[in-house]
Coordinates of C-alpha atoms and ligand atoms in Angstrom, one line a residue:
D1 CA 25.2 28.8 18.7
R2 CA 28.7 27.0 19.4
E3 CA 27.5 27.5 23.2
D4 CA 24.0 25.5 22.4
W5 CA 25.5 22.7 20.5
E6 CA 28.2 22.4 23.8
T7 CA 25.1 22.2 25.9
I8 CA 23.5 20.0 24.2
Q9 CA 26.4 17.7 23.4
A10 CA 27.1 17.9 27.1
H11 CA 23.3 16.9 27.8
I12 CA 23.6 13.7 25.2
D13 CA 27.1 12.8 26.8
K14 CA 26.1 13.1 30.2
Y15 CA 23.1 10.2 29.6
A16 CA 25.0 8.0 26.5
A17 CA 25.0 4.6 26.9
E18 CA 28.2 2.6 25.0
P19 CA 26.2 0.7 22.2
N20 CA 26.7 -2.9 22.8
P21 CA 29.8 -4.5 20.7
Q22 CA 28.6 -7.9 20.6
F23 CA 25.9 -6.3 18.5
T24 CA 27.8 -4.0 16.8
G25 CA 27.7 -4.7 12.6
A26 CA 25.5 -8.3 13.1
A27 CA 22.9 -7.1 10.7
E28 CA 26.0 -5.6 8.0
D29 CA 25.0 -5.2 4.5
M30 CA 22.0 -6.8 5.1
N31 CA 18.2 -5.9 4.0
V32 CA 16.4 -3.7 6.3
V33 CA 12.5 -4.1 6.2
M34 CA 11.1 -1.5 8.6
V35 CA 7.1 -1.8 9.0
S36 CA 5.1 0.9 11.1
L37 CA 2.1 -0.8 12.8
E38 CA -0.5 1.5 12.4
S39 CA -1.4 1.7 16.1
V40 CA -0.6 -1.5 17.5
E41 CA -0.4 -1.3 21.3
S42 CA 2.1 -3.5 23.5
F43 CA -0.9 -4.6 25.8
V44 CA -2.3 -7.0 22.3
I45 CA 0.9 -8.7 22.5
N46 CA 1.0 -12.7 23.8
E47 CA -3.0 -12.0 25.2
T48 CA -6.1 -13.3 23.8
V49 CA -9.6 -11.8 23.1
N50 CA -12.6 -14.3 23.8
G51 CA -10.1 -17.3 23.9
E52 CA -8.2 -16.3 20.6
E53 CA -4.9 -14.7 19.9
I54 CA -5.2 -11.4 19.0
T55 CA -1.1 -11.3 17.1
P56 CA -0.5 -15.0 16.8
F57 CA 2.0 -14.0 14.1
L58 CA 4.2 -11.5 16.3
N59 CA 3.8 -13.8 19.2
E60 CA 5.6 -16.6 16.9
L61 CA 8.1 -13.8 15.7
I62 CA 9.2 -12.3 18.9
E63 CA 10.5 -15.7 20.2
D64 CA 13.0 -15.3 17.3
S65 CA 13.8 -12.1 17.8
F66 CA 14.6 -9.0 20.1
Y67 CA 11.5 -7.7 21.5
F68 CA 11.4 -4.4 23.6
E69 CA 8.1 -4.6 25.5
N70 CA 8.5 -1.6 27.3
I71 CA 8.9 1.1 24.3
Y72 CA 7.1 4.4 25.3
D73 CA 5.2 6.0 22.8
Q74 CA 6.8 9.4 22.0
A75 CA 4.9 10.6 18.9
G76 CA 2.9 14.3 19.1
Q77 CA 0.6 15.4 17.3
G78 CA 2.1 14.3 14.0
K79 CA 1.0 10.7 15.2
T80 CA 2.3 8.5 12.0
S81 CA 4.8 11.0 10.8
D82 CA 6.2 11.6 14.2
A83 CA 7.6 7.9 14.6
E84 CA 8.5 8.0 11.0
F85 CA 10.8 10.8 12.1
M86 CA 12.2 10.0 15.4
M87 CA 13.1 6.9 13.4
S88 CA 15.0 8.7 11.4
N89 CA 16.4 10.7 13.1
S90 CA 16.1 9.9 16.7
L91 CA 15.0 13.5 17.4
Y92 CA 12.0 13.6 19.7
P93 CA 8.9 15.3 17.1
L94 CA 7.3 18.7 18.4
G95 CA 5.4 19.7 21.3
R96 CA 2.6 21.2 18.7
G97 CA 1.3 20.2 15.1
A98 CA 4.2 17.6 12.7
V99 CA 7.5 18.3 12.6
F100 CA 7.3 16.5 8.7
H101 CA 4.7 20.2 7.9
T102 CA 6.8 22.5 10.1
H103 CA 10.4 21.9 10.1
D104 CA 10.8 20.4 6.3
E105 CA 13.6 22.6 5.5
N106 CA 16.2 21.6 8.2
I107 CA 19.2 20.0 8.1
Y108 CA 18.9 16.5 9.6
T109 CA 21.4 13.7 10.2
P110 CA 19.2 10.8 8.9
L111 CA 19.8 7.1 8.9
P112 CA 18.4 6.5 5.3
R113 CA 20.7 8.9 3.7
A114 CA 23.5 7.5 5.8
L115 CA 22.3 4.4 4.3
K116 CA 22.1 5.7 1.0
E117 CA 25.5 7.4 1.2
T118 CA 26.7 3.7 1.5
G119 CA 25.4 2.4 -1.4
Y120 CA 21.6 0.8 -0.2
H121 CA 18.3 1.8 -2.1
T122 CA 16.3 3.5 0.3
T123 CA 12.4 3.5 -0.4
S124 CA 9.2 3.9 1.3
F125 CA 6.0 2.1 0.6
H126 CA 2.4 3.8 2.0
A127 CA -1.0 3.7 -0.2
N128 CA -1.9 6.9 0.5
V129 CA -1.1 10.5 -0.9
D130 CA 2.1 11.0 -1.0
T131 CA 1.4 14.6 0.1
F132 CA -0.8 13.5 3.5
Y133 CA 2.0 14.8 6.2
N134 CA 3.7 16.3 3.6
R135 CA 6.2 12.6 2.9
N136 CA 6.5 14.0 -0.9
V137 CA 9.1 16.8 0.7
M138 CA 10.1 14.7 3.7
Y139 CA 11.1 11.3 2.4
P140 CA 13.4 13.1 -0.1
H141 CA 15.0 15.6 2.5
L142 CA 15.2 12.0 4.7
G143 CA 17.5 10.0 2.0
F144 CA 14.8 8.2 0.5
K145 CA 15.4 7.8 -3.5
D146 CA 12.0 7.0 -4.1
H147 CA 8.9 6.6 -2.4
Y148 CA 5.5 4.3 -3.3
E149 CA 2.4 5.8 -2.6
L150 CA -1.2 5.9 -3.7
D151 CA -0.3 6.2 -7.7
D152 CA 1.3 3.5 -7.6
Y153 CA -1.2 0.7 -5.8
E154 CA -4.3 -1.1 -7.5
I155 CA -6.8 0.0 -5.3
T156 CA -10.7 -1.1 -5.7
D157 CA -13.8 -1.2 -3.5
E158 CA -13.0 -4.7 -2.5
N159 CA -9.5 -4.2 -1.8
S160 CA -9.6 -1.6 0.7
V161 CA -11.6 -0.2 3.8
G162 CA -11.6 2.5 5.9
W163 CA -8.5 5.0 5.3
G164 CA -7.8 2.8 2.1
L165 CA -6.3 -0.1 0.5
K166 CA -6.0 -3.2 3.4
D167 CA -3.0 -4.3 5.0
I168 CA -2.8 -7.6 3.2
D169 CA -3.3 -6.2 -0.4
F170 CA -0.7 -3.7 0.4
V171 CA 1.5 -6.2 1.3
K172 CA 0.9 -8.2 -1.9
Q173 CA 1.5 -5.5 -3.8
S174 CA 4.4 -3.6 -2.8
M175 CA 5.8 -7.1 -2.8
E176 CA 5.9 -7.1 -6.6
Y177 CA 8.1 -3.7 -5.9
I178 CA 10.0 -4.8 -3.0
R179 CA 11.5 -8.4 -5.8
E180 CA 12.3 -5.8 -8.2
I181 CA 14.5 -3.3 -6.2
P182 CA 18.0 -3.4 -5.8
E183 CA 19.8 -4.8 -2.5
P184 CA 20.9 -3.9 -0.5
F185 CA 17.9 -1.9 0.2
Y186 CA 16.5 -0.1 3.0
A187 CA 12.5 0.0 2.7
T188 CA 10.0 1.4 5.0
M189 CA 6.4 0.2 5.0
L190 CA 3.4 1.4 6.7
T191 CA 0.4 -0.6 7.1
L192 CA -3.1 1.4 7.3
T193 CA -6.1 -0.5 8.3
N194 CA -5.7 -1.1 12.3
H195 CA -6.3 2.9 11.5
F196 CA -9.0 4.6 14.2
P197 CA -12.0 3.8 14.0
Y198 CA -10.7 0.1 13.0
E199 CA -13.1 -0.6 10.7
L200 CA -12.9 -4.0 8.6
D201 CA -15.0 -6.5 6.7
P202 CA -16.3 -9.4 8.0
E203 CA -15.3 -11.1 5.9
D204 CA -11.4 -10.0 7.2
H205 CA -12.1 -10.8 10.7
Y206 CA -9.9 -13.8 11.9
I207 CA -11.3 -13.1 15.3
K208 CA -14.4 -12.0 16.8
P209 CA -14.6 -8.3 18.1
Y210 CA -14.2 -7.7 22.2
D211 CA -18.1 -6.9 23.9
S212 CA -18.0 -4.0 25.4
E213 CA -20.0 -0.5 25.9
S214 CA -16.8 0.8 23.2
D215 CA -17.6 0.1 19.4
I216 CA -14.1 1.4 19.2
V217 CA -12.3 -1.3 21.8
N218 CA -14.6 -4.1 20.4
R219 CA -13.6 -3.2 16.7
Y220 CA -9.7 -2.6 17.9
F221 CA -8.9 -6.5 18.1
P222 CA -9.9 -7.8 14.7
T223 CA -8.2 -4.9 12.9
V224 CA -5.0 -5.7 14.9
R225 CA -5.3 -9.2 14.5
Y226 CA -5.8 -8.6 11.0
T227 CA -2.4 -6.8 10.7
D228 CA -0.9 -9.3 12.1
E229 CA -2.1 -11.7 9.2
A230 CA -0.6 -9.2 6.9
M231 CA 2.3 -9.4 8.8
R232 CA 2.5 -12.9 8.3
I233 CA 2.1 -12.8 4.4
L234 CA 4.9 -10.8 4.3
F235 CA 7.6 -12.6 5.4
D236 CA 5.9 -15.9 3.7
E237 CA 6.4 -13.5 0.4
M238 CA 9.7 -12.3 1.5
K239 CA 10.7 -15.7 2.1
E240 CA 9.8 -17.4 -1.6
A241 CA 11.4 -14.1 -3.3
G242 CA 14.4 -15.5 -1.5
L243 CA 15.0 -12.2 0.3
Y244 CA 14.4 -13.3 3.6
E245 CA 17.8 -14.7 5.1
N246 CA 19.4 -11.3 4.3
T247 CA 17.3 -8.9 5.6
M248 CA 16.9 -7.5 9.0
F249 CA 13.0 -6.7 9.9
V250 CA 11.8 -4.0 12.3
L251 CA 8.7 -3.7 13.3
Y252 CA 7.2 -1.0 15.6
G253 CA 3.6 0.5 16.6
D254 CA 3.4 4.0 15.7
H255 CA 1.4 5.0 18.2
Y256 CA -1.1 4.6 20.7
G257 CA -4.5 3.4 19.5
I258 CA -7.3 3.4 21.8
A259 CA -7.4 6.5 23.1
E260 CA -7.8 7.9 26.7
S261 CA -11.7 8.4 26.6
H262 CA -12.0 4.6 25.9
Y263 CA -10.1 3.1 29.1
E264 CA -13.0 2.5 30.9
D265 CA -14.1 -0.1 28.3
L266 CA -10.6 -0.6 28.0
S267 CA -10.7 -2.0 31.7
D268 CA -13.3 -3.8 31.4
Y269 CA -11.2 -6.2 29.1
L270 CA -7.5 -5.6 30.5
G271 CA -9.1 -6.8 33.8
Y272 CA -7.7 -4.0 36.0
E273 CA -8.5 -0.2 36.8
V274 CA -6.6 2.4 34.3
T275 CA -5.6 4.8 37.3
D276 CA -3.1 7.7 35.8
D277 CA 0.1 5.5 36.2
E278 CA -1.7 2.3 34.1
S279 CA -2.5 4.8 31.5
V280 CA 0.7 5.9 30.6
K281 CA 2.1 2.0 30.7
L282 CA -1.0 1.2 28.5
D283 CA 1.0 3.9 25.8
R284 CA 3.4 1.2 25.1
V285 CA 4.8 -0.2 21.6
P286 CA 6.0 -3.4 20.5
V287 CA 9.4 -2.8 19.2
I288 CA 10.7 -6.1 17.3
I289 CA 13.6 -6.6 15.9
H290 CA 14.4 -9.5 14.1
I291 CA 17.7 -10.8 12.4
P292 CA 17.4 -14.1 10.5
G293 CA 20.3 -16.4 11.8
M294 CA 20.5 -14.7 15.2
E295 CA 17.4 -16.9 16.5
E296 CA 19.2 -18.7 19.2
E297 CA 19.9 -14.2 20.7
A298 CA 16.4 -14.0 20.9
K299 CA 15.2 -12.5 24.1
I300 CA 12.8 -10.3 25.5
F301 CA 14.5 -6.6 26.5
D302 CA 12.7 -5.2 29.2
T303 CA 14.7 -1.8 29.0
V304 CA 12.8 1.1 29.5
G305 CA 12.7 3.5 26.2
G306 CA 11.2 4.9 23.5
H307 CA 10.9 5.7 20.0
I308 CA 14.0 7.3 19.9
D309 CA 16.2 4.5 20.5
V310 CA 15.3 2.6 18.1
M311 CA 17.6 4.4 15.6
P312 CA 20.9 4.0 17.2
T313 CA 20.3 0.3 18.0
L314 CA 20.1 0.2 14.6
I315 CA 22.8 2.2 13.8
N316 CA 24.9 -0.5 15.5
L317 CA 23.3 -3.2 14.6
L318 CA 24.1 -2.1 10.9
G319 CA 27.6 -1.0 11.8
L320 CA 27.3 2.5 10.5
P321 CA 29.3 5.2 12.7
E322 CA 27.6 7.1 15.2
E323 CA 29.4 10.0 15.4
N324 CA 27.9 11.0 12.1
H325 CA 24.3 11.5 13.6
V326 CA 23.4 13.6 16.8
M327 CA 20.7 11.4 18.1
F328 CA 19.0 11.5 21.6
G329 CA 18.2 7.9 21.7
R330 CA 20.5 5.0 23.0
D331 CA 21.0 1.4 21.8
L332 CA 18.4 -0.7 23.0
L333 CA 20.6 -3.6 23.4
S334 CA 23.3 -1.2 25.2
E335 CA 24.1 -3.5 28.8
E336 CA 25.1 0.4 30.1
R337 CA 21.4 2.0 29.0
D338 CA 19.4 3.0 31.9
D339 CA 15.6 2.7 32.3
F340 CA 14.2 6.1 30.5
A341 CA 11.6 7.4 28.9
V342 CA 9.8 10.6 28.1
Q343 CA 6.6 11.4 26.5
R344 CA 5.5 14.4 24.3
D345 CA 3.1 15.4 27.3
G346 CA 6.2 15.3 29.2
S347 CA 5.1 12.0 31.4
L348 CA 8.7 9.8 32.1
I349 CA 9.4 6.9 33.1
T350 CA 11.9 5.0 34.7
D351 CA 12.4 1.5 35.8
E352 CA 11.4 3.0 39.2
V353 CA 9.3 5.8 38.9
I354 CA 6.5 7.2 36.5
Y355 CA 5.5 11.1 36.6
T356 CA 2.3 12.0 34.6
K357 CA -0.2 14.9 35.5
E358 CA 1.7 16.3 38.2
T359 CA 2.1 12.8 40.6
C360 CA 5.0 10.9 41.3
F361 CA 3.9 7.0 41.2
N362 CA 6.2 3.8 42.2
A363 CA 6.2 2.3 39.1
S364 CA 6.6 -1.2 40.5
N365 CA 3.6 -1.0 42.8
G366 CA 1.6 2.0 41.5
D367 CA 2.1 3.6 44.9
I368 CA 1.9 7.4 44.9
L369 CA 5.3 8.9 46.3
S370 CA 6.3 12.3 47.2
V371 CA 7.2 14.6 44.2
E372 CA 11.2 14.5 45.6
N373 CA 11.5 11.1 44.1
C374 CA 10.7 12.1 40.5
I375 CA 12.3 15.2 40.2
E376 CA 15.7 14.2 38.8
A377 CA 13.7 12.1 36.1
F378 CA 11.5 15.2 35.8
E379 CA 14.4 17.3 35.2
R380 CA 16.5 15.1 32.9
G381 CA 13.0 14.8 31.1
E382 CA 12.7 18.1 30.6
N383 CA 16.3 18.8 29.2
E384 CA 15.9 16.1 27.1
L385 CA 12.6 17.8 25.0
F386 CA 13.8 21.1 25.5
Y387 CA 17.0 20.2 23.6
S388 CA 15.8 18.3 21.2
D389 CA 13.1 21.0 20.4
K390 CA 16.0 23.3 20.3
V391 CA 17.9 21.3 18.0
I392 CA 14.8 21.8 15.6
Y393 CA 13.4 25.1 16.2
G394 CA 16.9 26.4 15.6
D395 CA 17.5 24.1 12.9
L396 CA 21.2 23.8 14.8
L397 CA 21.9 20.8 12.6
R398 CA 23.6 23.2 9.9
F399 CA 26.4 23.9 12.1
P400 CA 28.5 20.9 12.0
N401 CA 29.3 20.4 15.9
Ligands
LIG1 C1 -2.0 8.4 6.9 C2 -1.4 7.3 8.0 C3 -2.2 7.6 9.2 O1 -0.9 8.3 5.7 O2 0.0 7.5 8.2 O3 -1.7 8.7 9.8 P1 -2.2 9.0 11.0 O4 -3.8 9.1 11.1 O5 -2.1 7.5 12.2 O6 -1.1 9.9 12.0
LIG2 MN1 -0.8 6.1 12.7

């Protein structure tokens, strides 16, 4: 196992990027509110449908934030929980099943636990039963001191739709708890309304659905818009509670929303054909980091990365020692990091190429290239997944490296 560690560590070191020293500790001791935006994809950001903005609040927020526009979805079958796993561990989820279910006894080096150890109150908010995705087991294991689930919310026919409590009600009810928890806190919040099949009562439609053959595509827009509104309310209430100024907000899309089977109708909206390379590009999720007081530094970053890169970014911003964690991701704010993401299906993205379905594409113009152009990225991607899987399947974090 020592040998295993040496090869794994060598792999991580090979691609490591020095975290940006300009931002080390920029959010030290601040509260953290991390929101999982259910099924929100990047293609809705700064766009309109029927002439109406889809995410007016997020668009405004981005102007005062770090916005990462090239973050690829790295979740696997464990969907929301895989994204949570990556936010907490900067390890890849597995190629099969949900790692929250299959490896809930492994030793990890998670962010919530590191924060708990420095005196943060760590907690999670989600209006679903906590046995779903085995969260009741995984949350304490990852270092969440407590969590709020289905029973902690007042759920009625009026305030729920689809999978449950509507996001606006979820935010309002969660805020009642957030006002009371000790600071500094690390709180994750998982939204739910923008979940397949995107059901929403007409009275909650802030914008009209799209008009295509696919009800899924059509309905997706008003539910995204609804979640956007819930975020506006979250920020307003955080301000009212006097918590805003001392809180770093991290908002991320947990995974894709529109499945490939609907791309023909989505293509109608997008106005371009969704070829295999465009299909990979569609699988991007927004990542927004908002630190009050740092509006001047607001910027749109085009660095190519994935879910696993968020945690190292936060570790640096929070001023936590990175050597306490084994992370496959790299600080998104680092000036040294090269553009790279591998998805769980093996698709690869760099600034130059996209490799998917055994085809190598020029990332900028979509031209098909000979496979040699993708080999380097391909091998790196294979190793990434292989070594991360090895850590999980072998429970290698048991051994201090
Ligand atoms: C369930 C919610 C949705 O609690 O996280 O899960 P998903 O189906 O998106 O993985
Ligand atoms: Mn989800």
